[in-house]
Amino acid sequence: MINTTGLLVVSGILVIVGMVISYFLSENEMNEIGMSQQTVPSGSFMNVTKSLDPAKSSDGVYSVKISGFTEGDAVKASIIDPMGSTIITRTVEKSPFQENFTVSSNGTYELKVQNHAKSDLQVLAIIGYYPPGATWLDAASIIILIVGLSGLAIGMMYFIKGRGKMGVS
């Protein structure tokens, strides 16, 4: 006979461990980006900065999302490296917009977003490292969660089945 209580406890612990691993992985990724959301008046600009190091990763990325984007709205996005040189300038005419860039030197990179629309725009701007693909830790957290949730489901079925037999006696 299966020890239902033990199965439920172990499964619950596995679910908690999987959730904790997943939380720390996502928290780590959020620390790798600089982000700002604000209303940018017509003709004005906003800046987002992030310290990047090519020794950590040479793959940088920036993204611009405009809430309530309409045809004809346009913003200009520029990436400025630690030396003060503009390495990318793009006119953003769709939302969301994302583009990669190369992190060539250590220091603070700046994403400058200028509003060229006729009205104020709500802009979300992000700059940071391009996220790496799935790691073994990502896969492990998913597997741990699936095993824990499966164990909880099986344990609950045995628990309910056992309670039904007790009531018949």
PDB file of C-alpha atoms in Angstrom:
ATOM      1  CA  MET A   1       0.000   0.000   0.000  1.00  0.00           C
ATOM      2  CA  ILE A   2       1.191   3.515  -0.774  1.00  0.00           C
ATOM      3  CA  ASN A   3       1.980   5.891   2.078  1.00  0.00           C
ATOM      4  CA  THR A   4      -0.299   8.725   0.959  1.00  0.00           C
ATOM      5  CA  THR A   5       0.914  11.262   3.501  1.00  0.00           C
ATOM      6  CA  GLY A   6       4.565  10.698   2.598  1.00  0.00           C
ATOM      7  CA  LEU A   7       3.798  10.958  -1.121  1.00  0.00           C
ATOM      8  CA  LEU A   8       1.892  14.217  -0.623  1.00  0.00           C
ATOM      9  CA  VAL A   9       4.642  15.724   1.552  1.00  0.00           C
ATOM     10  CA  VAL A  10       7.471  14.789  -0.824  1.00  0.00           C
ATOM     11  CA  SER A  11       5.468  15.958  -3.847  1.00  0.00           C
ATOM     12  CA  GLY A  12       4.674  19.260  -2.138  1.00  0.00           C
ATOM     13  CA  ILE A  13       8.350  19.772  -1.349  1.00  0.00           C
ATOM     14  CA  LEU A  14       9.270  19.050  -4.992  1.00  0.00           C
ATOM     15  CA  VAL A  15       6.717  21.616  -6.208  1.00  0.00           C
ATOM     16  CA  ILE A  16       8.123  24.229  -3.815  1.00  0.00           C
ATOM     17  CA  VAL A  17      11.724  23.478  -4.872  1.00  0.00           C
ATOM     18  CA  GLY A  18      10.778  23.729  -8.559  1.00  0.00           C
ATOM     19  CA  MET A  19       9.022  27.058  -7.981  1.00  0.00           C
ATOM     20  CA  VAL A  20      11.976  28.467  -6.014  1.00  0.00           C
ATOM     21  CA  ILE A  21      14.461  27.484  -8.740  1.00  0.00           C
ATOM     22  CA  SER A  22      12.216  29.010 -11.405  1.00  0.00           C
ATOM     23  CA  TYR A  23      11.847  32.227  -9.373  1.00  0.00           C
ATOM     24  CA  PHE A  24      15.599  32.670  -8.927  1.00  0.00           C
ATOM     25  CA  LEU A  25      16.249  32.002 -12.619  1.00  0.00           C
ATOM     26  CA  SER A  26      13.734  34.649 -13.683  1.00  0.00           C
ATOM     27  CA  GLU A  27      15.001  37.088 -11.039  1.00  0.00           C
ATOM     28  CA  ASN A  28      18.546  36.630 -12.373  1.00  0.00           C
ATOM     29  CA  GLU A  29      17.378  37.376 -15.926  1.00  0.00           C
ATOM     30  CA  MET A  30      15.547  40.515 -14.758  1.00  0.00           C
ATOM     31  CA  ASN A  31      18.769  41.765 -13.131  1.00  0.00           C
ATOM     32  CA  GLU A  32      20.489  41.505 -16.531  1.00  0.00           C
ATOM     33  CA  ILE A  33      18.331  44.228 -18.122  1.00  0.00           C
ATOM     34  CA  GLY A  34      17.699  47.931 -17.690  1.00  0.00           C
ATOM     35  CA  MET A  35      14.071  48.924 -18.138  1.00  0.00           C
ATOM     36  CA  SER A  36      11.990  52.080 -17.976  1.00  0.00           C
ATOM     37  CA  GLN A  37       8.380  52.869 -18.793  1.00  0.00           C
ATOM     38  CA  GLN A  38       7.188  56.431 -19.019  1.00  0.00           C
ATOM     39  CA  THR A  39       5.107  58.897 -20.978  1.00  0.00           C
ATOM     40  CA  VAL A  40       7.336  60.684 -23.485  1.00  0.00           C
ATOM     41  CA  PRO A  41       5.963  64.053 -24.633  1.00  0.00           C
ATOM     42  CA  SER A  42       6.053  64.925 -28.327  1.00  0.00           C
ATOM     43  CA  GLY A  43       9.537  66.156 -29.277  1.00  0.00           C
ATOM     44  CA  SER A  44      11.077  64.882 -26.033  1.00  0.00           C
ATOM     45  CA  PHE A  45      13.182  61.809 -25.188  1.00  0.00           C
ATOM     46  CA  MET A  46      13.853  59.204 -22.510  1.00  0.00           C
ATOM     47  CA  ASN A  47      17.034  57.330 -21.574  1.00  0.00           C
ATOM     48  CA  VAL A  48      17.619  53.832 -20.228  1.00  0.00           C
ATOM     49  CA  THR A  49      21.109  52.723 -19.180  1.00  0.00           C
ATOM     50  CA  LYS A  50      22.697  49.395 -18.313  1.00  0.00           C
ATOM     51  CA  SER A  51      26.276  48.440 -17.506  1.00  0.00           C
ATOM     52  CA  LEU A  52      27.350  45.677 -19.894  1.00  0.00           C
ATOM     53  CA  ASP A  53      30.557  43.644 -20.079  1.00  0.00           C
ATOM     54  CA  PRO A  54      31.648  41.772 -23.240  1.00  0.00           C
ATOM     55  CA  ALA A  55      33.432  39.213 -21.026  1.00  0.00           C
ATOM     56  CA  LYS A  56      30.019  38.152 -19.722  1.00  0.00           C
ATOM     57  CA  SER A  57      28.288  38.223 -23.135  1.00  0.00           C
ATOM     58  CA  SER A  58      28.890  40.086 -26.379  1.00  0.00           C
ATOM     59  CA  ASP A  59      25.216  39.791 -27.367  1.00  0.00           C
ATOM     60  CA  GLY A  60      23.220  42.852 -26.406  1.00  0.00           C
ATOM     61  CA  VAL A  61      19.581  43.573 -27.177  1.00  0.00           C
ATOM     62  CA  TYR A  62      17.234  46.512 -26.955  1.00  0.00           C
ATOM     63  CA  SER A  63      13.484  46.691 -27.295  1.00  0.00           C
ATOM     64  CA  VAL A  64      10.950  49.500 -27.607  1.00  0.00           C
ATOM     65  CA  LYS A  65       7.229  49.031 -27.053  1.00  0.00           C
ATOM     66  CA  ILE A  66       4.754  51.851 -27.554  1.00  0.00           C
ATOM     67  CA  SER A  67       1.343  51.540 -25.868  1.00  0.00           C
ATOM     68  CA  GLY A  68      -1.543  52.712 -28.035  1.00  0.00           C
ATOM     69  CA  PHE A  69       0.663  52.730 -31.123  1.00  0.00           C
ATOM     70  CA  THR A  70      -1.130  54.129 -34.183  1.00  0.00           C
ATOM     71  CA  GLU A  71      -0.180  54.444 -37.844  1.00  0.00           C
ATOM     72  CA  GLY A  72       2.100  57.417 -38.341  1.00  0.00           C
ATOM     73  CA  ASP A  73       3.572  57.370 -34.823  1.00  0.00           C
ATOM     74  CA  ALA A  74       7.349  57.158 -34.888  1.00  0.00           C
ATOM     75  CA  VAL A  75      10.146  57.217 -32.377  1.00  0.00           C
ATOM     76  CA  LYS A  76      13.873  57.181 -32.949  1.00  0.00           C
ATOM     77  CA  ALA A  77      15.925  54.714 -30.916  1.00  0.00           C
ATOM     78  CA  SER A  78      19.687  55.100 -30.545  1.00  0.00           C
ATOM     79  CA  ILE A  79      22.255  52.946 -28.750  1.00  0.00           C
ATOM     80  CA  ILE A  80      25.206  54.856 -27.333  1.00  0.00           C
ATOM     81  CA  ASP A  81      28.284  52.913 -26.213  1.00  0.00           C
ATOM     82  CA  PRO A  82      30.456  53.706 -23.142  1.00  0.00           C
ATOM     83  CA  MET A  83      32.734  55.930 -25.271  1.00  0.00           C
ATOM     84  CA  GLY A  84      29.782  58.164 -26.206  1.00  0.00           C
ATOM     85  CA  SER A  85      29.583  56.964 -29.809  1.00  0.00           C
ATOM     86  CA  THR A  86      26.220  56.171 -31.364  1.00  0.00           C
ATOM     87  CA  ILE A  87      26.431  52.583 -32.625  1.00  0.00           C
ATOM     88  CA  ILE A  88      22.808  52.141 -33.792  1.00  0.00           C
ATOM     89  CA  THR A  89      20.072  54.566 -34.780  1.00  0.00           C
ATOM     90  CA  ARG A  90      16.704  53.250 -35.943  1.00  0.00           C
ATOM     91  CA  THR A  91      13.330  54.806 -36.629  1.00  0.00           C
ATOM     92  CA  VAL A  92      10.774  52.633 -34.859  1.00  0.00           C
ATOM     93  CA  GLU A  93       7.540  52.522 -36.839  1.00  0.00           C
ATOM     94  CA  LYS A  94       6.066  49.356 -35.335  1.00  0.00           C
ATOM     95  CA  SER A  95       5.478  48.146 -31.826  1.00  0.00           C
ATOM     96  CA  PRO A  96       7.037  46.147 -30.304  1.00  0.00           C
ATOM     97  CA  PHE A  97      10.466  46.588 -31.895  1.00  0.00           C
ATOM     98  CA  GLN A  98      13.570  44.605 -30.937  1.00  0.00           C
ATOM     99  CA  GLU A  99      17.098  44.514 -32.326  1.00  0.00           C
ATOM    100  CA  ASN A 100      20.385  42.961 -31.272  1.00  0.00           C
ATOM    101  CA  PHE A 101      23.716  44.758 -31.012  1.00  0.00           C
ATOM    102  CA  THR A 102      27.295  43.802 -30.165  1.00  0.00           C
ATOM    103  CA  VAL A 103      28.670  44.633 -26.725  1.00  0.00           C
ATOM    104  CA  SER A 104      32.211  45.606 -27.700  1.00  0.00           C
ATOM    105  CA  SER A 105      33.547  47.341 -24.580  1.00  0.00           C
ATOM    106  CA  ASN A 106      32.926  47.287 -20.856  1.00  0.00           C
ATOM    107  CA  GLY A 107      30.807  50.116 -19.478  1.00  0.00           C
ATOM    108  CA  THR A 108      27.411  51.769 -19.478  1.00  0.00           C
ATOM    109  CA  TYR A 109      25.347  51.515 -22.644  1.00  0.00           C
ATOM    110  CA  GLU A 110      22.489  53.953 -23.174  1.00  0.00           C
ATOM    111  CA  LEU A 111      19.236  53.512 -25.068  1.00  0.00           C
ATOM    112  CA  LYS A 112      17.866  56.912 -26.067  1.00  0.00           C
ATOM    113  CA  VAL A 113      14.270  57.010 -27.338  1.00  0.00           C
ATOM    114  CA  GLN A 114      13.048  60.220 -28.989  1.00  0.00           C
ATOM    115  CA  ASN A 115       9.347  60.845 -29.644  1.00  0.00           C
ATOM    116  CA  HIS A 116       8.738  62.169 -33.187  1.00  0.00           C
ATOM    117  CA  ALA A 117       4.957  61.651 -33.034  1.00  0.00           C
ATOM    118  CA  LYS A 118       2.436  64.483 -32.822  1.00  0.00           C
ATOM    119  CA  SER A 119       1.201  63.343 -29.398  1.00  0.00           C
ATOM    120  CA  ASP A 120       2.563  62.011 -26.110  1.00  0.00           C
ATOM    121  CA  LEU A 121       3.420  58.310 -26.167  1.00  0.00           C
ATOM    122  CA  GLN A 122       3.628  55.702 -23.406  1.00  0.00           C
ATOM    123  CA  VAL A 123       6.962  53.953 -24.072  1.00  0.00           C
ATOM    124  CA  LEU A 124       8.556  50.859 -22.516  1.00  0.00           C
ATOM    125  CA  ALA A 125      12.288  50.705 -23.299  1.00  0.00           C
ATOM    126  CA  ILE A 126      14.595  47.802 -22.419  1.00  0.00           C
ATOM    127  CA  ILE A 127      18.341  47.292 -22.875  1.00  0.00           C
ATOM    128  CA  GLY A 128      20.549  44.456 -21.678  1.00  0.00           C
ATOM    129  CA  TYR A 129      22.103  41.127 -22.533  1.00  0.00           C
ATOM    130  CA  TYR A 130      20.339  38.907 -25.045  1.00  0.00           C
ATOM    131  CA  PRO A 131      18.927  36.058 -22.938  1.00  0.00           C
ATOM    132  CA  PRO A 132      20.731  32.748 -23.357  1.00  0.00           C
ATOM    133  CA  GLY A 133      18.847  29.655 -24.442  1.00  0.00           C
ATOM    134  CA  ALA A 134      17.428  27.175 -21.987  1.00  0.00           C
ATOM    135  CA  THR A 135      19.970  25.770 -19.535  1.00  0.00           C
ATOM    136  CA  TRP A 136      20.012  22.460 -17.695  1.00  0.00           C
ATOM    137  CA  LEU A 137      18.733  24.323 -14.609  1.00  0.00           C
ATOM    138  CA  ASP A 138      15.674  25.542 -16.575  1.00  0.00           C
ATOM    139  CA  ALA A 139      14.930  21.977 -17.648  1.00  0.00           C
ATOM    140  CA  ALA A 140      15.534  20.660 -14.121  1.00  0.00           C
ATOM    141  CA  SER A 141      13.078  23.136 -12.594  1.00  0.00           C
ATOM    142  CA  ILE A 142      10.378  22.125 -15.093  1.00  0.00           C
ATOM    143  CA  ILE A 143      10.993  18.420 -14.521  1.00  0.00           C
ATOM    144  CA  ILE A 144      10.908  18.882 -10.731  1.00  0.00           C
ATOM    145  CA  LEU A 145       7.617  20.792 -11.011  1.00  0.00           C
ATOM    146  CA  ILE A 146       6.042  18.133 -13.252  1.00  0.00           C
ATOM    147  CA  VAL A 147       7.147  15.280 -10.980  1.00  0.00           C
ATOM    148  CA  GLY A 148       5.915  17.147  -7.889  1.00  0.00           C
ATOM    149  CA  LEU A 149       2.533  18.025  -9.414  1.00  0.00           C
ATOM    150  CA  SER A 150       2.103  14.467 -10.705  1.00  0.00           C
ATOM    151  CA  GLY A 151       2.898  13.120  -7.256  1.00  0.00           C
ATOM    152  CA  LEU A 152       0.357  15.475  -5.710  1.00  0.00           C
ATOM    153  CA  ALA A 153      -2.310  14.332  -8.171  1.00  0.00           C
ATOM    154  CA  ILE A 154      -1.587  10.638  -7.572  1.00  0.00           C
ATOM    155  CA  GLY A 155      -1.393  11.155  -3.810  1.00  0.00           C
ATOM    156  CA  MET A 156      -4.746  12.971  -3.769  1.00  0.00           C
ATOM    157  CA  MET A 157      -6.372  10.147  -5.783  1.00  0.00           C
ATOM    158  CA  TYR A 158      -5.105   7.530  -3.303  1.00  0.00           C
ATOM    159  CA  PHE A 159      -6.114   9.748  -0.381  1.00  0.00           C
ATOM    160  CA  ILE A 160      -9.675  10.124  -1.708  1.00  0.00           C
ATOM    161  CA  LYS A 161      -9.890   6.421  -2.626  1.00  0.00           C
ATOM    162  CA  GLY A 162      -8.694   5.460   0.881  1.00  0.00           C
ATOM    163  CA  ARG A 163     -11.229   7.767   2.541  1.00  0.00           C
ATOM    164  CA  GLY A 164     -14.029   6.171   0.481  1.00  0.00           C
ATOM    165  CA  LYS A 165     -13.087   2.662   1.664  1.00  0.00           C
ATOM    166  CA  MET A 166     -13.000   3.830   5.296  1.00  0.00           C
ATOM    167  CA  GLY A 167     -16.561   5.163   5.060  1.00  0.00           C
ATOM    168  CA  VAL A 168     -17.948   1.873   3.604  1.00  0.00           C
ATOM    169  CA  SER A 169     -16.756  -0.307   6.510  1.00  0.00           C
TER     170      SER A 169
END
